[in-house]
C-alpha cells in the first residue's frame, strides 16, 4: 500500500476548473490538472482495503485501482500506465468522462471523501502519452480471420483494438464522416476535445485496423456482402432511438432532439459545417431543455457557449436529496443532487415538472405549458399525479428533448439480419453472440444507453468471445499491456 494512514493526513483535493466567465467563451476543456506531487499525495490516501469495492463493485472495467494508486504514490508512472491499459483501452476518455462509479464505492466515502480515482487515471495516461510510452502494438502473428466491426463508438473501437492485437484482420465501418460515435458527435468538446480520439485512432491504424467512414451498413453495403467477405461481424451501433414527448404541439420545427442539437454544434466546431442554414444556434435565445440528466446538462453548457439569453432544465422527477439516501446505500451509485460544471455556468433548474403541451406561432414553438407533479408509490410501482392549481407557462425560443434513448435503431441492418431483440428492443445476445451465430454485438446496442466505461468493457469482452469462437481454442479474455 501507499503511505500508512495518509487518508488521515491529506484531504481530497478537487480538480479546479477555468472560471465559468472565461470558459463559456470557448469550447475547450476546462480542467486544471493537479501537479504530479499533489497527485501522488492523493494516491497515498488509498487505504488498499482488503476488499477493494472501487475495483469490484464500482468500476465497470475492473481497473486495478489500489495497485494503480500504489504505483503512482511510488512514482512508478510507466508501470502504472502499462497496468492501467491491461483493463482499459482508452483511460484518457474515462479519465475525462466517467462519472467515477469507483469513487462512490471507495471505502473512504463511507464517512469521508473518496480517493480522487478518476483524475489519477487521467494523470497516468496523459503522463504515458507525454513520455511516449503509449505506442502502437501490432500483432506479431496473423490468424487470417477477418472481422467487420459496425460502428466506431467506444465499444466498437475497443473491440477492434483487442481483435487486431490478437492477430485478426479488422475493418471498422462507420456511417458518419468521422470516427468516435457519441464521443465525437454527442459529447461536447468542452468535456472531450476531439484530438483525444484522433490520437488513439492513429495508434489503432498503426496496429493494422482499417477504417471505412461514410458507410451505412445495411444501406450502402448489405449484410449479405459482409457475410461473404468476413468470418464474423460485431455490431456496436449504439442505442440511438431517442425517447420522444408525445404531447400536443410537438411538431413545431424548433423542438429538437438533444442529440441533433449537440451533433450540429460538434460538427460546426470541427469545421465540418459552415455557419449557414441548417446550423442550430442558441444565440440570444431562451432555451428550455426537457430532461434532467447528463445529456440535458451538455445541452445547457452548449447553449451557454453559443450565447443563449437564458437556459432552463426541467425534470419530471422530484429534486434528489443532498446526501446519500437509504435506497442507494454504499457502495452503490447514490441517487443524490448533482450539479454539473454546465449548471454552475448558469441555468434555472426545475424539478417535479411535467410539460402538458406546447403552443406557438406558425411553425415555431413559443411557450411550454407545464404543471407541478407528485410521485405516489403504489406497491412496487410509482404513479405520477398532477398537483391542482400549479399550471404555469415558460416562454421558449428553442426546446430540446433530452429524455434518454430507447434502444438500438432496429430498422435497417438489425432488421435485415433478422436478429432477435430483447424486451427493451436491444439486440438479444448471449456472451455477445446474437441469434445469428456469425453476428456478435456489444456496447449500447446490447445494454441500451449506458456509459463509456461500460461500452469499452463490453467491446473488450465481445472481442474475447469472438476470438474464442473464431480460433476455437478457448482463450481467456485477451489482455495486452501498452
Ligand atoms: C450527449 C451525451 C453525453 C454523454 N456523456 C457521457 C459521459 O459524460 N460519460 C459517459 O460515461 N457516458 C456518456 N454518454 C454515454 C456514452 O456516450 C455512450 O454510452 C457510449 O458512447 C456508447 O458507446 P457505443 O460504442 O455502444 O455506441 P455509440 O457511441 O453510440 O457509437 C455507435 C456508432 O455506430 C454507428 N452506426 C450505427 N449504425 C450504423 C450502421 N448501420 N453502419 C455504420 N455505422 C453505424 C454510429 O454512427 C456511431 O458512430 C453520453 C451520451 C450522450 C448522448
Ligand atoms: S473507468 Fe470510471 S469507474 Fe473505472 S476507475 Fe476510471 S473513473 Fe473509476
mmCIF file with all atom_site columns, N, CA, C and O and ligand atoms in Angstrom, residues 58-61 63 65 88 94-95 98-103 117-118 121 453, ligand 2:
data_model
loop_
_atom_site.group_PDB
_atom_site.id
_atom_site.type_symbol
_atom_site.label_atom_id
_atom_site.label_alt_id
_atom_site.label_comp_id
_atom_site.label_asym_id
_atom_site.label_entity_id
_atom_site.label_seq_id
_atom_site.pdbx_PDB_ins_code
_atom_site.Cartn_x
_atom_site.Cartn_y
_atom_site.Cartn_z
_atom_site.occupancy
_atom_site.B_iso_or_equiv
_atom_site.pdbx_formal_charge
_atom_site.auth_seq_id
_atom_site.auth_comp_id
_atom_site.auth_asym_id
_atom_site.auth_atom_id
_atom_site.pdbx_PDB_model_num
ATOM   1  N  N   . UNK A 1 58  ? -17.430 -1.037 -8.124  1.00 0.00 ? 58  UNK A N   1
ATOM   2  C  CA  . UNK A 1 58  ? -17.583 0.264  -8.765  1.00 0.00 ? 58  UNK A CA  1
ATOM   3  C  C   . UNK A 1 58  ? -17.250 0.269  -10.237 1.00 0.00 ? 58  UNK A C   1
ATOM   4  O  O   . UNK A 1 58  ? -18.109 0.464  -11.093 1.00 0.00 ? 58  UNK A O   1
ATOM   5  N  N   . UNK A 1 59  ? -15.991 -0.007 -10.571 1.00 0.00 ? 59  UNK A N   1
ATOM   6  C  CA  . UNK A 1 59  ? -15.514 0.225  -11.942 1.00 0.00 ? 59  UNK A CA  1
ATOM   7  C  C   . UNK A 1 59  ? -16.018 -0.839 -12.925 1.00 0.00 ? 59  UNK A C   1
ATOM   8  O  O   . UNK A 1 59  ? -15.729 -2.024 -12.744 1.00 0.00 ? 59  UNK A O   1
ATOM   9  N  N   . UNK A 1 60  ? -16.729 -0.443 -13.975 1.00 0.00 ? 60  UNK A N   1
ATOM   10 C  CA  . UNK A 1 60  ? -17.206 -1.426 -14.961 1.00 0.00 ? 60  UNK A CA  1
ATOM   11 C  C   . UNK A 1 60  ? -16.046 -2.162 -15.648 1.00 0.00 ? 60  UNK A C   1
ATOM   12 O  O   . UNK A 1 60  ? -16.205 -3.278 -16.110 1.00 0.00 ? 60  UNK A O   1
ATOM   13 N  N   . UNK A 1 61  ? -14.874 -1.524 -15.707 1.00 0.00 ? 61  UNK A N   1
ATOM   14 C  CA  . UNK A 1 61  ? -13.729 -2.136 -16.388 1.00 0.00 ? 61  UNK A CA  1
ATOM   15 C  C   . UNK A 1 61  ? -12.874 -2.977 -15.452 1.00 0.00 ? 61  UNK A C   1
ATOM   16 O  O   . UNK A 1 61  ? -11.906 -3.609 -15.883 1.00 0.00 ? 61  UNK A O   1
ATOM   17 N  N   . UNK A 1 63  ? -10.770 -1.869 -13.341 1.00 0.00 ? 63  UNK A N   1
ATOM   18 C  CA  . UNK A 1 63  ? -9.417  -1.305 -13.204 1.00 0.00 ? 63  UNK A CA  1
ATOM   19 C  C   . UNK A 1 63  ? -8.879  -1.677 -11.829 1.00 0.00 ? 63  UNK A C   1
ATOM   20 O  O   . UNK A 1 63  ? -9.615  -1.635 -10.835 1.00 0.00 ? 63  UNK A O   1
ATOM   21 N  N   . UNK A 1 65  ? -7.533  -0.573 -9.150  1.00 0.00 ? 65  UNK A N   1
ATOM   22 C  CA  . UNK A 1 65  ? -7.346  0.783  -8.620  1.00 0.00 ? 65  UNK A CA  1
ATOM   23 C  C   . UNK A 1 65  ? -6.326  0.870  -7.470  1.00 0.00 ? 65  UNK A C   1
ATOM   24 O  O   . UNK A 1 65  ? -5.416  1.707  -7.523  1.00 0.00 ? 65  UNK A O   1
ATOM   25 N  N   . UNK A 1 88  ? -8.167  -1.316 -19.551 1.00 0.00 ? 88  UNK A N   1
ATOM   26 C  CA  . UNK A 1 88  ? -8.892  -0.207 -20.180 1.00 0.00 ? 88  UNK A CA  1
ATOM   27 C  C   . UNK A 1 88  ? -8.143  0.258  -21.422 1.00 0.00 ? 88  UNK A C   1
ATOM   28 O  O   . UNK A 1 88  ? -6.998  0.705  -21.329 1.00 0.00 ? 88  UNK A O   1
ATOM   29 N  N   . UNK A 1 94  ? -12.149 7.700  -20.286 1.00 0.00 ? 94  UNK A N   1
ATOM   30 C  CA  . UNK A 1 94  ? -12.853 7.521  -19.000 1.00 0.00 ? 94  UNK A CA  1
ATOM   31 C  C   . UNK A 1 94  ? -12.291 8.504  -17.963 1.00 0.00 ? 94  UNK A C   1
ATOM   32 O  O   . UNK A 1 94  ? -13.043 8.990  -17.116 1.00 0.00 ? 94  UNK A O   1
ATOM   33 N  N   . UNK A 1 95  ? -10.991 8.809  -18.048 1.00 0.00 ? 95  UNK A N   1
ATOM   34 C  CA  . UNK A 1 95  ? -10.390 9.761  -17.100 1.00 0.00 ? 95  UNK A CA  1
ATOM   35 C  C   . UNK A 1 95  ? -10.977 11.158 -17.243 1.00 0.00 ? 95  UNK A C   1
ATOM   36 O  O   . UNK A 1 95  ? -10.838 11.991 -16.359 1.00 0.00 ? 95  UNK A O   1
ATOM   37 N  N   . UNK A 1 98  ? -15.885 9.671  -17.265 1.00 0.00 ? 98  UNK A N   1
ATOM   38 C  CA  . UNK A 1 98  ? -16.610 8.706  -16.429 1.00 0.00 ? 98  UNK A CA  1
ATOM   39 C  C   . UNK A 1 98  ? -17.195 9.402  -15.199 1.00 0.00 ? 98  UNK A C   1
ATOM   40 O  O   . UNK A 1 98  ? -16.530 10.245 -14.594 1.00 0.00 ? 98  UNK A O   1
ATOM   41 N  N   . UNK A 1 99  ? -18.418 9.052  -14.825 1.00 0.00 ? 99  UNK A N   1
ATOM   42 C  CA  . UNK A 1 99  ? -18.963 9.647  -13.589 1.00 0.00 ? 99  UNK A CA  1
ATOM   43 C  C   . UNK A 1 99  ? -18.247 9.137  -12.332 1.00 0.00 ? 99  UNK A C   1
ATOM   44 O  O   . UNK A 1 99  ? -18.538 9.597  -11.232 1.00 0.00 ? 99  UNK A O   1
ATOM   45 N  N   . UNK A 1 100 ? -17.302 8.203  -12.510 1.00 0.00 ? 100 UNK A N   1
ATOM   46 C  CA  . UNK A 1 100 ? -16.496 7.676  -11.394 1.00 0.00 ? 100 UNK A CA  1
ATOM   47 C  C   . UNK A 1 100 ? -17.338 6.872  -10.408 1.00 0.00 ? 100 UNK A C   1
ATOM   48 O  O   . UNK A 1 100 ? -17.474 7.238  -9.239  1.00 0.00 ? 100 UNK A O   1
ATOM   49 N  N   . UNK A 1 101 ? -17.869 5.775  -10.917 1.00 0.00 ? 101 UNK A N   1
ATOM   50 C  CA  . UNK A 1 101 ? -18.633 4.866  -10.058 1.00 0.00 ? 101 UNK A CA  1
ATOM   51 C  C   . UNK A 1 101 ? -17.713 4.323  -8.960  1.00 0.00 ? 101 UNK A C   1
ATOM   52 O  O   . UNK A 1 101 ? -18.142 3.990  -7.868  1.00 0.00 ? 101 UNK A O   1
ATOM   53 N  N   . UNK A 1 102 ? -16.407 4.216  -9.300  1.00 0.00 ? 102 UNK A N   1
ATOM   54 C  CA  . UNK A 1 102 ? -15.399 3.736  -8.345  1.00 0.00 ? 102 UNK A CA  1
ATOM   55 C  C   . UNK A 1 102 ? -15.345 4.619  -7.110  1.00 0.00 ? 102 UNK A C   1
ATOM   56 O  O   . UNK A 1 102 ? -15.175 4.127  -5.998  1.00 0.00 ? 102 UNK A O   1
ATOM   57 N  N   . UNK A 1 103 ? -15.463 5.933  -7.304  1.00 0.00 ? 103 UNK A N   1
ATOM   58 C  CA  . UNK A 1 103 ? -15.333 6.843  -6.159  1.00 0.00 ? 103 UNK A CA  1
ATOM   59 C  C   . UNK A 1 103 ? -16.527 6.704  -5.223  1.00 0.00 ? 103 UNK A C   1
ATOM   60 O  O   . UNK A 1 103 ? -16.376 6.791  -4.007  1.00 0.00 ? 103 UNK A O   1
ATOM   61 N  N   . UNK A 1 117 ? -9.922  9.006  -7.730  1.00 0.00 ? 117 UNK A N   1
ATOM   62 C  CA  . UNK A 1 117 ? -9.510  7.928  -8.634  1.00 0.00 ? 117 UNK A CA  1
ATOM   63 C  C   . UNK A 1 117 ? -9.529  8.343  -10.101 1.00 0.00 ? 117 UNK A C   1
ATOM   64 O  O   . UNK A 1 117 ? -8.593  8.073  -10.846 1.00 0.00 ? 117 UNK A O   1
ATOM   65 N  N   . UNK A 1 118 ? -10.604 9.010  -10.517 1.00 0.00 ? 118 UNK A N   1
ATOM   66 C  CA  . UNK A 1 118 ? -10.710 9.318  -11.952 1.00 0.00 ? 118 UNK A CA  1
ATOM   67 C  C   . UNK A 1 118 ? -9.571  10.246 -12.402 1.00 0.00 ? 118 UNK A C   1
ATOM   68 O  O   . UNK A 1 118 ? -8.979  10.047 -13.455 1.00 0.00 ? 118 UNK A O   1
ATOM   69 N  N   . UNK A 1 121 ? -6.392  8.374  -12.804 1.00 0.00 ? 121 UNK A N   1
ATOM   70 C  CA  . UNK A 1 121 ? -6.427  7.638  -14.074 1.00 0.00 ? 121 UNK A CA  1
ATOM   71 C  C   . UNK A 1 121 ? -6.025  8.574  -15.236 1.00 0.00 ? 121 UNK A C   1
ATOM   72 O  O   . UNK A 1 121 ? -5.185  8.237  -16.079 1.00 0.00 ? 121 UNK A O   1
ATOM   73 N  N   . UNK A 1 453 ? -17.437 3.792  -19.958 1.00 0.00 ? 453 UNK A N   1
ATOM   74 C  CA  . UNK A 1 453 ? -16.644 2.716  -19.337 1.00 0.00 ? 453 UNK A CA  1
ATOM   75 C  C   . UNK A 1 453 ? -17.301 1.355  -19.600 1.00 0.00 ? 453 UNK A C   1
ATOM   76 O  O   . UNK A 1 453 ? -16.621 0.373  -19.893 1.00 0.00 ? 453 UNK A O   1
HETATM 77 S  S1  . LIG B 2 .   ? -13.320 3.874  -15.601 1.00 0.00 ? 2   LIG B S1  1
HETATM 78 FE FE1 . LIG B 2 .   ? -14.665 5.097  -14.273 1.00 0.00 ? 2   LIG B FE1 1
HETATM 79 S  S2  . LIG B 2 .   ? -15.228 3.710  -12.607 1.00 0.00 ? 2   LIG B S2  1
HETATM 80 FE FE2 . LIG B 2 .   ? -13.379 2.819  -13.623 1.00 0.00 ? 2   LIG B FE2 1
HETATM 81 S  S3  . LIG B 2 .   ? -11.591 3.665  -12.478 1.00 0.00 ? 2   LIG B S3  1
HETATM 82 FE FE3 . LIG B 2 .   ? -11.986 5.050  -14.212 1.00 0.00 ? 2   LIG B FE3 1
HETATM 83 S  S4  . LIG B 2 .   ? -13.276 6.653  -13.328 1.00 0.00 ? 2   LIG B S4  1
HETATM 84 FE FE4 . LIG B 2 .   ? -13.394 4.908  -11.939 1.00 0.00 ? 2   LIG B FE4 1
#
